């Protein structure tokens, strides 16, 4: 079945350092979504990427979708303590030209930011 | 105030007992999902439902059952057949036909501990 691998599993940074998490799928994706889960909380949607080679920015966060639509990355510039949490990628495949596909989540990257 | 509610937040059960986790949404979403979250393994899909009175098995459905008799409700039963039921359970919903992002909205989760 479809697999989505995410690395690293853990990342510890000093406040102000950059952070990147990578996501790789065993199959070509229709789209990829990113979620953030704060400690003790539930996942919250950040963004969706659909097009090959797409790059989107949200303030200090930059999201990329690979040309082959099999990998993605999330980069945070100058981390802050508010960035602490687990970041998940989630890939979707739309079978048979349908408009719906279930999400397969990566294992997540737990980000710790030391002040 | 729209959203997804899950109850209870913490649940304790004795081994061998069935237990039902509640999930209610007032977002008028057609699709609902149940995930299981274990440390280091991300979110794994248990069951999902795209419409009332219909549901499909996810990646780890063994030992679980669901029903979807109403659009707003998608209860999950953890049966005694589930070998390792202690976990954090998350319910989510989405509106696949709304256009735009098909993001999933998550409830606060239920932490189940089987003693």
XYZ file of C-alpha atoms in Angstrom:
230
model
C 0.000 0.000 0.000
C 0.856 3.647 -0.131
C 3.610 4.690 2.268
C 4.720 8.138 3.310
C 8.056 8.410 5.094
C 9.044 11.508 7.032
C 12.448 12.467 8.447
C 13.864 13.327 10.842
C 11.773 11.885 13.669
C 13.133 14.451 16.133
C 14.809 17.827 15.723
C 16.176 19.998 18.516
C 17.165 23.559 17.593
C 18.151 26.754 19.318
C 15.714 29.601 18.893
C 16.637 31.477 15.723
C 18.003 28.440 13.882
C 16.331 27.065 10.786
C 14.423 23.764 10.631
C 13.492 21.441 7.772
C 11.433 18.256 7.656
C 11.248 16.019 4.601
C 8.515 13.783 3.312
C 8.841 11.014 0.701
C 6.089 8.901 -0.853
C 6.422 5.467 -2.438
C 3.853 6.497 -5.071
C 2.989 9.625 -7.006
C 0.605 11.814 -5.044
C -2.399 13.852 -6.151
C -1.665 16.386 -3.442
C 0.127 16.738 -0.149
C -1.017 18.458 3.016
C 0.897 19.614 6.080
C -0.427 19.662 9.628
C 0.936 20.910 12.965
C 0.123 19.309 16.294
C 1.014 21.285 19.421
C 1.972 19.257 22.515
C -1.214 17.823 24.033
C -3.292 19.052 21.110
C -4.725 17.800 17.863
C -3.432 18.218 14.290
C -4.284 21.507 12.602
C -4.161 21.995 8.850
C -1.401 24.290 7.569
C -1.429 24.046 3.782
C -2.067 21.913 0.702
C 0.195 21.609 -2.345
C -1.209 20.278 -5.603
C 1.017 21.213 -8.541
C 4.335 19.671 -9.501
C 7.205 21.867 -8.247
C 4.842 24.088 -6.252
C 6.303 26.380 -3.585
C 4.149 28.192 -1.034
C 5.103 30.486 1.821
C 3.375 31.365 5.059
C 5.441 33.985 6.883
C 8.534 32.046 8.068
C 7.278 28.692 6.693
C 8.134 27.521 3.155
C 6.485 24.437 1.669
C 7.697 22.645 -1.461
C 6.224 19.849 -3.580
C 8.674 17.904 -5.722
C 8.645 17.838 -9.504
C 7.664 14.154 -9.515
C 4.988 14.757 -6.840
C 6.580 12.110 -4.634
C 8.340 14.293 -2.091
C 7.789 17.458 -0.119
C 9.488 19.613 2.482
C 8.640 22.153 5.126
C 11.278 24.733 6.048
C 10.987 27.125 8.972
C 13.308 30.130 8.995
C 14.503 31.527 12.334
C 12.502 29.239 14.611
C 10.614 30.629 17.593
C 9.394 28.875 20.733
C 5.873 29.047 19.315
C 6.977 26.673 16.528
C 7.272 23.785 18.996
C 5.175 20.769 18.063
C 4.922 17.829 15.690
C 4.747 18.498 11.970
C 3.032 15.917 9.777
C 2.873 15.576 6.041
C -0.088 13.710 4.587
C -0.337 12.496 1.013
C -3.448 11.787 -0.973
C -4.099 9.768 -4.113
C -7.339 10.257 -6.018
C -8.224 6.836 -7.453
C -9.742 6.544 -10.914
C -10.129 10.265 -11.512
C -12.329 10.753 -8.466
C -12.257 13.961 -6.471
C -11.664 12.215 -3.169
C -8.743 10.367 -1.675
C -7.910 9.295 1.831
C -4.837 10.768 3.458
C -1.766 8.753 4.403
C 0.198 10.494 7.138
C 3.937 10.489 7.624
C 5.318 9.585 11.052
C 5.814 13.247 11.942
C 8.804 15.312 13.037
C 8.848 16.463 16.648
C 10.398 19.928 16.844
C 11.840 21.243 20.087
C 13.043 24.849 20.248
C 15.396 25.871 23.044
C 15.163 29.573 24.021
C -19.654 27.529 17.251
C -18.765 24.880 14.656
C -16.402 22.026 15.255
C -15.822 18.412 16.190
C -16.344 17.066 19.665
C -15.007 13.840 21.090
C -15.883 12.436 24.444
C -14.598 11.574 26.869
C -11.090 13.061 26.847
C -9.704 10.200 28.956
C -11.153 6.697 29.101
C -10.096 3.697 31.142
C -11.345 0.177 30.508
C -10.561 -3.303 31.667
C -9.091 -5.772 29.241
C -11.766 -7.772 27.419
C -14.401 -5.035 27.467
C -15.748 -3.311 24.384
C -15.740 0.490 24.504
C -17.357 3.084 22.222
C -15.758 6.445 21.491
C -18.016 9.308 20.524
C -17.415 11.743 17.640
C -19.879 14.483 16.682
C -19.463 17.287 14.138
C -21.659 20.267 13.273
C -19.636 21.348 10.234
C -22.078 19.660 7.831
C -19.192 17.609 6.434
C -19.910 14.477 4.434
C -16.649 12.658 5.204
C -15.517 11.490 8.625
C -12.465 9.556 9.745
C -10.996 7.735 12.731
C -7.262 7.674 13.347
C -5.098 6.058 15.938
C -1.956 7.845 17.120
C 0.912 6.034 18.811
C 4.287 7.612 19.695
C 6.625 7.654 16.704
C 4.051 6.224 14.287
C 2.079 9.235 13.183
C -1.633 8.887 12.463
C -2.947 5.594 11.148
C -6.376 5.385 9.523
C -8.824 2.980 11.158
C -12.095 3.617 9.295
C -13.525 6.347 7.130
C -16.947 7.268 5.828
C -17.643 9.395 2.777
C -21.402 9.526 3.246
C -24.148 8.473 5.654
C -24.751 4.712 5.893
C -21.469 3.930 4.152
C -17.965 3.372 5.511
C -14.703 1.685 4.479
C -11.863 0.028 6.322
C -8.655 1.957 6.656
C -5.181 0.539 7.177
C -5.689 -0.893 10.682
C -9.405 -1.791 10.953
C -8.984 -5.156 12.700
C -10.550 -5.110 16.161
C -12.585 -1.960 15.501
C -16.113 -1.268 14.241
C -17.998 1.885 13.255
C -21.454 3.071 12.233
C -22.622 6.137 10.310
C -26.372 6.398 10.850
C -26.349 10.206 10.974
C -24.279 12.729 9.056
C -23.017 14.395 12.220
C -22.051 11.264 14.154
C -19.387 8.576 13.599
C -18.866 6.463 16.740
C -15.962 4.027 16.980
C -16.153 0.797 18.973
C -12.913 -0.725 20.191
C -13.657 -4.404 20.621
C -11.967 -7.002 22.796
C -10.420 -8.396 19.606
C -8.118 -5.379 19.336
C -4.830 -6.691 20.713
C -3.261 -3.386 21.759
C -6.044 -0.819 22.206
C -4.247 1.665 24.454
C -3.686 4.743 22.272
C -4.772 8.279 21.438
C -7.803 8.235 19.108
C -8.554 11.154 16.816
C -11.719 11.791 14.845
C -11.721 14.097 11.834
C -14.085 15.363 9.168
C -13.774 16.988 5.771
C -15.903 18.199 2.889
C -14.348 16.615 -0.228
C -16.843 18.119 -2.654
C -16.571 21.698 -1.393
C -13.742 22.566 -3.751
C -10.582 24.272 -2.642
C -8.642 22.559 0.084
C -9.903 19.182 1.266
C -8.339 19.667 4.673
C -9.351 17.537 7.591
C -10.616 19.095 10.808
C -9.711 17.146 13.919
C -11.439 16.742 17.251
C -9.542 17.037 20.545
C -9.041 13.269 20.781
C -9.765 10.534 23.325
C -6.922 8.898 25.216
C -7.916 5.280 25.854
C -6.088 3.202 28.435
C -6.888 -0.479 28.782
C -5.820 -1.931 32.094
